[in-house]
Amino acid sequence: MNPSSPPRKQQIPVVVLAGFLGSGKTTLLNHLLRNRSGNRIGVIVNDFGAIEIDAMTVSGQVGSTVSLGNGCLCCAVDASELDTFLETLTGPAARLDVIVIEASGLAEPQELVRMLLASENPHIVYGGLVEVVDAAEFDATRARHPELDRHLAVADLVVLNKTDRIGSEEQARLRDAVAAAGARAGGAAAVVCATYGRIDPELLFDPALRPDGEEKTRQLSFEDLLLAEREEAGGDGHDRHLHTAYDSVSFTADAAMNPRRLMDFLDSRPRGLYRIKGFVDFGGGDRANKYALHAVGRFLRFEPRPWKRGEPRTTQLVLIGSGIDPEALGKELADCRESGEAAPETTQDAAHERSMWGVLRYVRQPGDDDA
């Protein structure tokens, strides 16, 4: 292993990207490869036609894997090979941060999600199902593909693409139609509008954090050159303000969180809340560990991690969504704090342990298919 690349501690999010022909999902995928926030992305497709390989500067091809510039990789597989290639892409040699599966030609989106959730690969975590929809052709697509409603019902994030071709009233109608499709199946996908597939990559994954030495010695990437070219041309205001398509809430608490109250909050997440990430201090529920929280759509996972010596015992969360009420969410989270918290040296008792049962249901255990 490269000494500048430490052993993997975090699981790699796997995002499923779906959408019917003409929706713009390929455009969105290539946008992510060019605006990847420093991440090394592995892409799984049914055929290489989904990736603009010439523009990405191919640096090598072995079997069904193409090495793109910027440390990204692309695999062309069929559904039966998915687990095998996930093993390859999550190995130390690949050194990837995110994996995107382009669903066309592989399997139904909900089947791919089921396969990911049932995977025994310990290095991956579900990163969400993103459904791309052609806003200008929504009704026509729905007529040709009645299964679109089923896809919308299981999606975690819906990207209404090509919204430059419709008015605000039509956008509102489509948002209601997407919400109605999700409600029929008990879902509540976040919805964002886009043109040319341009969404903020931070909706889907966090910026990469690299060791200083690795960042300083690496070659200029295609992304670096593209960004420099934009700056010389005066910048692209549209790209710079992609974040306006969604809302984010940052929450910090010095008091421990009450496990039952927080689980009640997580079980009743409002429509439009797409991702939650961060760390939770459950105080007397578990004095030894903080809990990494990863939620995308309806998926929820906690991972206990030991507190470091002298580390401040705080809860830090970021919530990302579209059409959410940041002030209301902040108040709801504040109401989840413990009142009259006991001193840190207080031992766990049976009551504290019972209060953690709801949380521990979402901690993956060896042998679990998934929580």
mmCIF file of C-alpha atoms in Angstrom:
data_model
loop_
_atom_site.group_PDB
_atom_site.id
_atom_site.type_symbol
_atom_site.label_atom_id
_atom_site.label_comp_id
_atom_site.label_asym_id
_atom_site.label_seq_id
_atom_site.Cartn_x
_atom_site.Cartn_y
_atom_site.Cartn_z
ATOM 1 C CA MET A 1 0.000 0.000 0.000
ATOM 2 C CA ASN A 2 1.214 3.546 -0.756
ATOM 3 C CA PRO A 3 2.539 4.951 2.542
ATOM 4 C CA SER A 4 0.649 8.204 1.905
ATOM 5 C CA SER A 5 -2.611 6.270 1.828
ATOM 6 C CA PRO A 6 -3.500 5.081 5.345
ATOM 7 C CA PRO A 7 -5.513 1.903 5.898
ATOM 8 C CA ARG A 8 -9.182 2.446 5.098
ATOM 9 C CA LYS A 9 -11.197 3.390 8.168
ATOM 10 C CA GLN A 10 -14.362 4.668 6.521
ATOM 11 C CA GLN A 11 -16.692 2.737 4.285
ATOM 12 C CA ILE A 12 -17.071 3.819 0.664
ATOM 13 C CA PRO A 13 -20.527 5.190 -0.201
ATOM 14 C CA VAL A 14 -22.098 3.517 -3.231
ATOM 15 C CA VAL A 15 -24.571 5.733 -5.101
ATOM 16 C CA VAL A 16 -27.053 4.255 -7.608
ATOM 17 C CA LEU A 17 -27.821 6.614 -10.503
ATOM 18 C CA ALA A 18 -30.982 5.833 -12.459
ATOM 19 C CA GLY A 19 -33.165 7.460 -15.088
ATOM 20 C CA PHE A 20 -34.788 6.669 -18.433
ATOM 21 C CA LEU A 21 -33.197 7.379 -21.814
ATOM 22 C CA GLY A 22 -32.926 11.110 -22.410
ATOM 23 C CA SER A 23 -33.276 12.110 -18.757
ATOM 24 C CA GLY A 24 -29.718 13.433 -18.609
ATOM 25 C CA LYS A 25 -28.237 10.958 -16.144
ATOM 26 C CA THR A 26 -25.160 10.419 -18.334
ATOM 27 C CA THR A 27 -24.636 14.177 -18.427
ATOM 28 C CA LEU A 28 -24.972 14.267 -14.637
ATOM 29 C CA LEU A 29 -22.505 11.396 -14.259
ATOM 30 C CA ASN A 30 -19.896 13.126 -16.388
ATOM 31 C CA HIS A 31 -20.516 16.354 -14.472
ATOM 32 C CA LEU A 32 -19.665 14.508 -11.239
ATOM 33 C CA LEU A 33 -16.443 13.156 -12.774
ATOM 34 C CA ARG A 34 -15.386 16.695 -13.682
ATOM 35 C CA ASN A 35 -16.485 18.282 -10.406
ATOM 36 C CA ARG A 36 -15.661 15.589 -7.899
ATOM 37 C CA SER A 37 -14.437 17.714 -4.934
ATOM 38 C CA GLY A 38 -11.084 15.916 -4.985
ATOM 39 C CA ASN A 39 -12.651 12.458 -4.707
ATOM 40 C CA ARG A 40 -11.475 9.431 -6.637
ATOM 41 C CA ILE A 41 -14.670 7.998 -8.121
ATOM 42 C CA GLY A 42 -15.247 4.439 -9.278
ATOM 43 C CA VAL A 43 -17.994 4.139 -11.893
ATOM 44 C CA ILE A 44 -19.814 0.901 -12.676
ATOM 45 C CA VAL A 45 -21.694 0.874 -15.987
ATOM 46 C CA ASN A 46 -23.215 -1.693 -18.316
ATOM 47 C CA ASP A 47 -21.067 -0.428 -21.186
ATOM 48 C CA PHE A 48 -18.398 2.222 -21.596
ATOM 49 C CA GLY A 49 -20.682 4.343 -23.771
ATOM 50 C CA ALA A 50 -22.020 6.020 -20.631
ATOM 51 C CA ILE A 51 -18.680 7.706 -19.937
ATOM 52 C CA GLU A 52 -17.023 10.341 -22.139
ATOM 53 C CA ILE A 53 -13.791 8.364 -22.004
ATOM 54 C CA ASP A 54 -11.951 10.350 -24.673
ATOM 55 C CA ALA A 55 -12.450 13.587 -22.745
ATOM 56 C CA MET A 56 -11.248 12.010 -19.483
ATOM 57 C CA THR A 57 -7.875 10.816 -20.879
ATOM 58 C CA VAL A 58 -7.711 7.057 -20.570
ATOM 59 C CA SER A 59 -4.512 5.972 -18.828
ATOM 60 C CA GLY A 60 -4.976 2.237 -19.203
ATOM 61 C CA GLN A 61 -7.459 -0.597 -19.657
ATOM 62 C CA VAL A 62 -7.350 -4.060 -18.119
ATOM 63 C CA GLY A 63 -10.178 -6.438 -19.033
ATOM 64 C CA SER A 64 -13.428 -4.724 -18.118
ATOM 65 C CA THR A 65 -11.804 -1.866 -16.225
ATOM 66 C CA VAL A 66 -10.739 1.467 -17.684
ATOM 67 C CA SER A 67 -8.453 3.759 -15.699
ATOM 68 C CA LEU A 68 -9.474 7.385 -16.174
ATOM 69 C CA GLY A 69 -7.439 10.448 -15.330
ATOM 70 C CA ASN A 70 -7.618 11.894 -11.780
ATOM 71 C CA GLY A 71 -7.392 8.476 -10.104
ATOM 72 C CA CYS A 72 -10.922 7.521 -11.211
ATOM 73 C CA LEU A 73 -11.823 4.073 -12.537
ATOM 74 C CA CYS A 74 -14.644 2.754 -14.711
ATOM 75 C CA CYS A 75 -15.872 -0.854 -14.896
ATOM 76 C CA ALA A 76 -18.245 -2.311 -17.476
ATOM 77 C CA VAL A 77 -20.118 -5.221 -15.874
ATOM 78 C CA ASP A 78 -23.379 -7.068 -15.832
ATOM 79 C CA ALA A 79 -25.458 -7.640 -12.715
ATOM 80 C CA SER A 80 -23.945 -11.064 -12.021
ATOM 81 C CA GLU A 81 -20.474 -9.497 -11.765
ATOM 82 C CA LEU A 82 -21.459 -6.623 -9.481
ATOM 83 C CA ASP A 83 -20.157 -8.106 -6.230
ATOM 84 C CA THR A 84 -16.887 -9.118 -7.867
ATOM 85 C CA PHE A 85 -16.197 -5.624 -9.154
ATOM 86 C CA LEU A 86 -17.241 -4.022 -5.884
ATOM 87 C CA GLU A 87 -14.563 -6.156 -4.257
ATOM 88 C CA THR A 88 -12.049 -4.868 -6.819
ATOM 89 C CA LEU A 89 -13.045 -1.221 -6.458
ATOM 90 C CA THR A 90 -12.981 -1.305 -2.656
ATOM 91 C CA GLY A 91 -9.563 -2.946 -2.481
ATOM 92 C CA PRO A 92 -6.570 -0.943 -1.167
ATOM 93 C CA ALA A 93 -5.017 -0.726 -4.630
ATOM 94 C CA ALA A 94 -7.985 1.166 -6.087
ATOM 95 C CA ARG A 95 -7.866 3.869 -3.377
ATOM 96 C CA LEU A 96 -11.336 5.141 -4.253
ATOM 97 C CA ASP A 97 -13.539 7.438 -2.167
ATOM 98 C CA VAL A 98 -16.937 7.029 -3.869
ATOM 99 C CA ILE A 99 -18.543 4.489 -6.201
ATOM 100 C CA VAL A 100 -21.361 5.383 -8.609
ATOM 101 C CA ILE A 101 -23.415 2.655 -10.299
ATOM 102 C CA GLU A 102 -25.116 3.780 -13.500
ATOM 103 C CA ALA A 103 -28.185 1.550 -13.466
ATOM 104 C CA SER A 104 -29.094 1.466 -17.180
ATOM 105 C CA GLY A 105 -28.822 -2.027 -18.603
ATOM 106 C CA LEU A 106 -27.745 -3.586 -15.305
ATOM 107 C CA ALA A 107 -30.938 -4.115 -13.318
ATOM 108 C CA GLU A 108 -34.016 -2.353 -11.990
ATOM 109 C CA PRO A 109 -32.944 0.389 -9.554
ATOM 110 C CA GLN A 110 -34.723 -1.216 -6.613
ATOM 111 C CA GLU A 111 -32.993 -4.524 -7.385
ATOM 112 C CA LEU A 112 -29.585 -2.826 -7.342
ATOM 113 C CA VAL A 113 -30.439 -1.222 -4.012
ATOM 114 C CA ARG A 114 -31.477 -4.618 -2.636
ATOM 115 C CA MET A 115 -28.189 -6.141 -3.829
ATOM 116 C CA LEU A 116 -26.190 -3.374 -2.136
ATOM 117 C CA LEU A 117 -28.056 -3.663 1.132
ATOM 118 C CA ALA A 118 -27.578 -7.439 1.116
ATOM 119 C CA SER A 119 -23.897 -7.229 0.173
ATOM 120 C CA GLU A 120 -21.415 -8.813 2.572
ATOM 121 C CA ASN A 121 -18.677 -6.406 1.474
ATOM 122 C CA PRO A 122 -17.630 -4.644 4.708
ATOM 123 C CA HIS A 123 -16.020 -1.751 2.847
ATOM 124 C CA ILE A 124 -19.180 -0.239 1.331
ATOM 125 C CA VAL A 125 -22.163 1.647 2.664
ATOM 126 C CA TYR A 126 -25.343 2.531 0.801
ATOM 127 C CA GLY A 127 -25.065 6.051 -0.625
ATOM 128 C CA GLY A 128 -28.577 6.554 -1.983
ATOM 129 C CA LEU A 129 -30.688 6.002 -5.104
ATOM 130 C CA VAL A 130 -30.731 9.076 -7.346
ATOM 131 C CA GLU A 131 -33.437 9.165 -10.040
ATOM 132 C CA VAL A 132 -32.896 11.669 -12.863
ATOM 133 C CA VAL A 133 -36.063 12.882 -14.605
ATOM 134 C CA ASP A 134 -36.475 14.951 -17.769
ATOM 135 C CA ALA A 135 -38.708 17.732 -16.448
ATOM 136 C CA ALA A 136 -39.712 18.877 -19.934
ATOM 137 C CA GLU A 137 -40.815 15.372 -20.961
ATOM 138 C CA PHE A 138 -42.133 14.115 -17.626
ATOM 139 C CA ASP A 139 -45.680 13.284 -18.750
ATOM 140 C CA ALA A 140 -44.530 11.680 -21.999
ATOM 141 C CA THR A 141 -41.937 9.573 -20.147
ATOM 142 C CA ARG A 142 -44.554 8.512 -17.611
ATOM 143 C CA ALA A 143 -46.862 7.408 -20.438
ATOM 144 C CA ARG A 144 -44.120 5.375 -22.139
ATOM 145 C CA HIS A 145 -42.739 3.973 -18.889
ATOM 146 C CA PRO A 146 -45.462 3.481 -16.243
ATOM 147 C CA GLU A 147 -42.770 1.982 -14.004
ATOM 148 C CA LEU A 148 -41.411 5.527 -13.511
ATOM 149 C CA ASP A 149 -43.784 5.922 -10.562
ATOM 150 C CA ARG A 150 -42.260 2.825 -8.976
ATOM 151 C CA HIS A 151 -38.780 4.267 -9.441
ATOM 152 C CA LEU A 152 -39.819 7.585 -7.909
ATOM 153 C CA ALA A 153 -41.363 5.753 -4.971
ATOM 154 C CA VAL A 154 -38.072 4.089 -4.005
ATOM 155 C CA ALA A 155 -35.740 6.993 -4.860
ATOM 156 C CA ASP A 156 -33.919 8.868 -2.111
ATOM 157 C CA LEU A 157 -33.177 11.900 -4.300
ATOM 158 C CA VAL A 158 -34.978 12.992 -7.467
ATOM 159 C CA VAL A 159 -33.183 15.350 -9.848
ATOM 160 C CA LEU A 160 -35.626 17.277 -12.023
ATOM 161 C CA ASN A 161 -33.304 17.927 -14.951
ATOM 162 C CA LYS A 162 -33.749 20.381 -17.852
ATOM 163 C CA THR A 163 -35.838 22.748 -15.726
ATOM 164 C CA ASP A 164 -34.630 25.622 -17.917
ATOM 165 C CA ARG A 165 -37.242 24.373 -20.406
ATOM 166 C CA ILE A 166 -40.230 24.730 -18.078
ATOM 167 C CA GLY A 167 -41.761 27.490 -15.968
ATOM 168 C CA SER A 168 -42.057 27.804 -12.200
ATOM 169 C CA GLU A 169 -45.681 26.620 -12.146
ATOM 170 C CA GLU A 170 -44.745 23.447 -14.019
ATOM 171 C CA GLN A 171 -41.845 22.885 -11.618
ATOM 172 C CA ALA A 172 -44.264 23.079 -8.695
ATOM 173 C CA ARG A 173 -46.623 20.612 -10.413
ATOM 174 C CA LEU A 174 -43.813 18.125 -11.013
ATOM 175 C CA ARG A 175 -42.619 18.405 -7.411
ATOM 176 C CA ASP A 176 -46.159 17.538 -6.278
ATOM 177 C CA ALA A 177 -46.312 14.604 -8.720
ATOM 178 C CA VAL A 178 -42.999 13.219 -7.430
ATOM 179 C CA ALA A 179 -44.147 13.649 -3.828
ATOM 180 C CA ALA A 180 -47.436 11.863 -4.576
ATOM 181 C CA ALA A 181 -45.610 8.921 -6.184
ATOM 182 C CA GLY A 182 -43.367 8.606 -3.154
ATOM 183 C CA ALA A 183 -46.196 8.956 -0.663
ATOM 184 C CA ARG A 184 -48.044 6.004 -2.189
ATOM 185 C CA ALA A 185 -45.111 3.792 -1.191
ATOM 186 C CA GLY A 186 -44.344 5.520 2.082
ATOM 187 C CA GLY A 187 -41.352 7.374 0.627
ATOM 188 C CA ALA A 188 -40.415 11.036 0.750
ATOM 189 C CA ALA A 189 -37.593 11.722 -1.720
ATOM 190 C CA ALA A 190 -35.817 15.052 -1.699
ATOM 191 C CA VAL A 191 -36.236 16.892 -5.022
ATOM 192 C CA VAL A 192 -33.709 19.253 -6.594
ATOM 193 C CA CYS A 193 -33.912 21.097 -9.911
ATOM 194 C CA ALA A 194 -31.028 21.151 -12.377
ATOM 195 C CA THR A 195 -30.007 22.132 -15.874
ATOM 196 C CA TYR A 196 -27.511 20.092 -17.904
ATOM 197 C CA GLY A 197 -27.259 17.632 -14.998
ATOM 198 C CA ARG A 198 -25.416 20.163 -12.840
ATOM 199 C CA ILE A 199 -25.915 19.422 -9.171
ATOM 200 C CA ASP A 200 -23.562 20.148 -6.310
ATOM 201 C CA PRO A 201 -21.481 16.983 -5.753
ATOM 202 C CA GLU A 202 -21.706 17.604 -1.996
ATOM 203 C CA LEU A 203 -25.335 16.568 -2.199
ATOM 204 C CA LEU A 204 -24.054 13.039 -2.828
ATOM 205 C CA PHE A 205 -20.651 12.844 -1.151
ATOM 206 C CA ASP A 206 -18.267 14.843 1.014
ATOM 207 C CA PRO A 207 -15.119 16.578 -0.288
ATOM 208 C CA ALA A 208 -12.073 14.340 -0.091
ATOM 209 C CA LEU A 209 -9.556 14.827 2.711
ATOM 210 C CA ARG A 210 -6.063 13.889 1.566
ATOM 211 C CA PRO A 211 -2.734 13.784 3.425
ATOM 212 C CA ASP A 212 -0.883 17.051 2.798
ATOM 213 C CA GLY A 213 2.025 15.380 1.070
ATOM 214 C CA GLU A 214 -0.223 13.579 -1.384
ATOM 215 C CA GLU A 215 -2.020 16.777 -2.370
ATOM 216 C CA LYS A 216 1.202 18.742 -2.812
ATOM 217 C CA THR A 217 2.949 16.196 -5.026
ATOM 218 C CA ARG A 218 0.111 15.051 -7.247
ATOM 219 C CA GLN A 219 -0.113 16.041 -10.928
ATOM 220 C CA LEU A 220 -2.576 18.653 -12.110
ATOM 221 C CA SER A 221 -5.790 16.815 -12.921
ATOM 222 C CA PHE A 222 -8.293 17.404 -15.705
ATOM 223 C CA GLU A 223 -10.544 18.947 -13.057
ATOM 224 C CA ASP A 224 -7.813 21.382 -11.964
ATOM 225 C CA LEU A 225 -7.225 22.516 -15.543
ATOM 226 C CA LEU A 226 -10.940 22.903 -16.183
ATOM 227 C CA LEU A 227 -11.409 25.021 -13.047
ATOM 228 C CA ALA A 228 -8.398 27.180 -13.944
ATOM 229 C CA GLU A 229 -9.789 27.712 -17.425
ATOM 230 C CA ARG A 230 -13.138 28.832 -15.957
ATOM 231 C CA GLU A 231 -11.419 31.274 -13.596
ATOM 232 C CA GLU A 232 -9.438 32.810 -16.468
ATOM 233 C CA ALA A 233 -12.690 33.202 -18.402
ATOM 234 C CA GLY A 234 -14.314 35.050 -15.516
ATOM 235 C CA GLY A 235 -15.841 32.057 -13.743
ATOM 236 C CA ASP A 236 -19.092 30.200 -14.181
ATOM 237 C CA GLY A 237 -21.670 31.716 -11.846
ATOM 238 C CA HIS A 238 -24.054 28.833 -12.416
ATOM 239 C CA ASP A 239 -21.548 26.244 -11.179
ATOM 240 C CA ARG A 240 -20.528 28.399 -8.236
ATOM 241 C CA HIS A 241 -24.080 28.638 -6.980
ATOM 242 C CA LEU A 242 -25.217 25.054 -7.372
ATOM 243 C CA HIS A 243 -25.469 24.916 -3.587
ATOM 244 C CA THR A 244 -28.489 27.241 -3.748
ATOM 245 C CA ALA A 245 -30.543 24.278 -5.002
ATOM 246 C CA TYR A 246 -30.518 22.727 -1.543
ATOM 247 C CA ASP A 247 -30.391 23.657 2.145
ATOM 248 C CA SER A 248 -28.023 22.500 4.860
ATOM 249 C CA VAL A 249 -28.268 22.677 8.629
ATOM 250 C CA SER A 250 -25.298 22.440 10.994
ATOM 251 C CA PHE A 251 -26.061 21.385 14.549
ATOM 252 C CA THR A 252 -23.668 21.255 17.506
ATOM 253 C CA ALA A 253 -24.498 20.332 21.097
ATOM 254 C CA ASP A 254 -22.283 20.173 24.163
ATOM 255 C CA ALA A 255 -24.964 18.297 26.109
ATOM 256 C CA ALA A 256 -25.391 14.590 25.357
ATOM 257 C CA MET A 257 -28.263 13.518 23.111
ATOM 258 C CA ASN A 258 -31.129 11.464 24.465
ATOM 259 C CA PRO A 259 -31.152 8.217 22.419
ATOM 260 C CA ARG A 260 -34.931 7.790 22.431
ATOM 261 C CA ARG A 261 -35.642 11.394 21.452
ATOM 262 C CA LEU A 262 -33.064 11.322 18.666
ATOM 263 C CA MET A 263 -34.469 8.057 17.299
ATOM 264 C CA ASP A 264 -37.971 9.573 17.337
ATOM 265 C CA PHE A 265 -36.560 12.466 15.288
ATOM 266 C CA LEU A 266 -34.816 10.123 12.837
ATOM 267 C CA ASP A 267 -37.881 7.904 12.473
ATOM 268 C CA SER A 268 -40.003 10.903 11.473
ATOM 269 C CA ARG A 269 -37.586 12.657 9.115
ATOM 270 C CA PRO A 270 -39.471 15.280 7.075
ATOM 271 C CA ARG A 271 -39.964 15.157 3.337
ATOM 272 C CA GLY A 272 -37.003 16.635 1.497
ATOM 273 C CA LEU A 273 -34.327 15.704 4.054
ATOM 274 C CA TYR A 274 -31.840 13.687 2.002
ATOM 275 C CA ARG A 275 -28.626 13.222 4.002
ATOM 276 C CA ILE A 276 -27.528 13.386 7.638
ATOM 277 C CA LYS A 277 -23.899 12.938 8.647
ATOM 278 C CA GLY A 278 -21.805 13.514 11.738
ATOM 279 C CA PHE A 279 -21.140 12.221 15.239
ATOM 280 C CA VAL A 280 -23.408 11.816 18.255
ATOM 281 C CA ASP A 281 -22.584 11.802 21.954
ATOM 282 C CA PHE A 282 -25.104 9.644 23.808
ATOM 283 C CA GLY A 283 -23.596 10.399 27.216
ATOM 284 C CA GLY A 284 -24.551 7.738 29.746
ATOM 285 C CA GLY A 285 -25.898 5.520 26.940
ATOM 286 C CA ASP A 286 -22.305 4.673 26.003
ATOM 287 C CA ARG A 287 -19.492 6.495 27.781
ATOM 288 C CA ALA A 288 -16.774 4.764 25.769
ATOM 289 C CA ASN A 289 -17.937 5.652 22.258
ATOM 290 C CA LYS A 290 -19.187 8.424 20.041
ATOM 291 C CA TYR A 291 -21.518 7.275 17.236
ATOM 292 C CA ALA A 292 -20.918 8.118 13.585
ATOM 293 C CA LEU A 293 -24.315 8.712 11.996
ATOM 294 C CA HIS A 294 -24.914 8.097 8.286
ATOM 295 C CA ALA A 295 -28.423 8.553 6.883
ATOM 296 C CA VAL A 296 -29.437 8.827 3.249
ATOM 297 C CA GLY A 297 -33.108 8.755 2.304
ATOM 298 C CA ARG A 298 -34.678 6.084 4.476
ATOM 299 C CA PHE A 299 -31.380 4.297 5.127
ATOM 300 C CA LEU A 300 -29.830 4.755 8.585
ATOM 301 C CA ARG A 301 -26.578 3.470 10.072
ATOM 302 C CA PHE A 302 -24.731 4.117 13.328
ATOM 303 C CA GLU A 303 -21.113 3.123 13.912
ATOM 304 C CA PRO A 304 -19.586 3.312 17.411
ATOM 305 C CA ARG A 305 -16.080 4.747 17.538
ATOM 306 C CA PRO A 306 -13.971 5.103 20.708
ATOM 307 C CA TRP A 307 -13.512 8.589 22.121
ATOM 308 C CA LYS A 308 -9.932 9.796 21.921
ATOM 309 C CA ARG A 309 -8.247 10.897 25.122
ATOM 310 C CA GLY A 310 -9.135 14.533 25.784
ATOM 311 C CA GLU A 311 -11.530 14.776 22.823
ATOM 312 C CA PRO A 312 -14.410 17.222 23.475
ATOM 313 C CA ARG A 313 -17.636 15.275 23.996
ATOM 314 C CA THR A 314 -19.934 17.047 21.591
ATOM 315 C CA THR A 315 -22.540 16.148 18.988
ATOM 316 C CA GLN A 316 -21.898 17.525 15.508
ATOM 317 C CA LEU A 317 -24.376 16.912 12.693
ATOM 318 C CA VAL A 318 -24.973 18.259 9.198
ATOM 319 C CA LEU A 319 -28.373 17.810 7.534
ATOM 320 C CA ILE A 320 -28.776 18.281 3.773
ATOM 321 C CA GLY A 321 -32.018 18.478 1.830
ATOM 322 C CA SER A 322 -34.298 20.457 -0.435
ATOM 323 C CA GLY A 323 -37.386 22.339 0.704
ATOM 324 C CA ILE A 324 -36.585 21.723 4.386
ATOM 325 C CA ASP A 325 -37.098 24.181 7.244
ATOM 326 C CA PRO A 326 -33.609 24.698 8.745
ATOM 327 C CA GLU A 327 -34.865 26.590 11.789
ATOM 328 C CA ALA A 328 -37.469 23.955 12.652
ATOM 329 C CA LEU A 329 -34.966 21.114 12.215
ATOM 330 C CA GLY A 330 -32.461 22.867 14.464
ATOM 331 C CA LYS A 331 -35.115 23.281 17.168
ATOM 332 C CA GLU A 332 -36.189 19.627 16.904
ATOM 333 C CA LEU A 333 -32.584 18.494 17.328
ATOM 334 C CA ALA A 334 -32.073 20.843 20.269
ATOM 335 C CA ASP A 335 -35.093 19.230 21.928
ATOM 336 C CA CYS A 336 -33.303 15.862 21.661
ATOM 337 C CA ARG A 337 -30.643 16.941 24.144
ATOM 338 C CA GLU A 338 -30.519 15.471 27.625
ATOM 339 C CA SER A 339 -31.520 17.793 30.432
ATOM 340 C CA GLY A 340 -29.582 17.645 33.704
ATOM 341 C CA GLU A 341 -26.834 15.471 32.176
ATOM 342 C CA ALA A 342 -24.886 13.403 34.674
ATOM 343 C CA ALA A 343 -21.149 13.849 35.147
ATOM 344 C CA PRO A 344 -18.889 12.015 32.652
ATOM 345 C CA GLU A 345 -17.635 9.572 35.273
ATOM 346 C CA THR A 346 -21.179 8.329 35.969
ATOM 347 C CA THR A 347 -21.398 4.624 35.145
ATOM 348 C CA GLN A 348 -23.924 3.160 32.731
ATOM 349 C CA ASP A 349 -26.918 1.591 34.399
ATOM 350 C CA ALA A 350 -29.684 -0.633 33.062
ATOM 351 C CA ALA A 351 -31.909 2.345 32.203
ATOM 352 C CA HIS A 352 -29.175 3.964 30.119
ATOM 353 C CA GLU A 353 -28.498 0.684 28.318
ATOM 354 C CA ARG A 354 -32.189 0.165 27.522
ATOM 355 C CA SER A 355 -32.381 3.679 26.079
ATOM 356 C CA MET A 356 -29.736 2.655 23.507
ATOM 357 C CA TRP A 357 -31.647 -0.315 22.123
ATOM 358 C CA GLY A 358 -33.201 1.753 19.323
ATOM 359 C CA VAL A 359 -29.780 3.041 18.280
ATOM 360 C CA LEU A 360 -28.114 -0.377 18.410
ATOM 361 C CA ARG A 361 -30.667 -1.752 15.918
ATOM 362 C CA TYR A 362 -28.852 0.356 13.315
ATOM 363 C CA VAL A 363 -25.320 -0.734 14.208
ATOM 364 C CA ARG A 364 -24.201 -3.335 11.716
ATOM 365 C CA GLN A 365 -23.189 -6.617 13.319
ATOM 366 C CA PRO A 366 -21.040 -9.350 11.722
ATOM 367 C CA GLY A 367 -23.306 -11.546 9.624
ATOM 368 C CA ASP A 368 -26.070 -8.942 9.227
ATOM 369 C CA ASP A 369 -27.512 -8.513 5.731
ATOM 370 C CA ASP A 370 -28.197 -4.913 6.672
ATOM 371 C CA ALA A 371 -30.068 -2.769 9.120
#
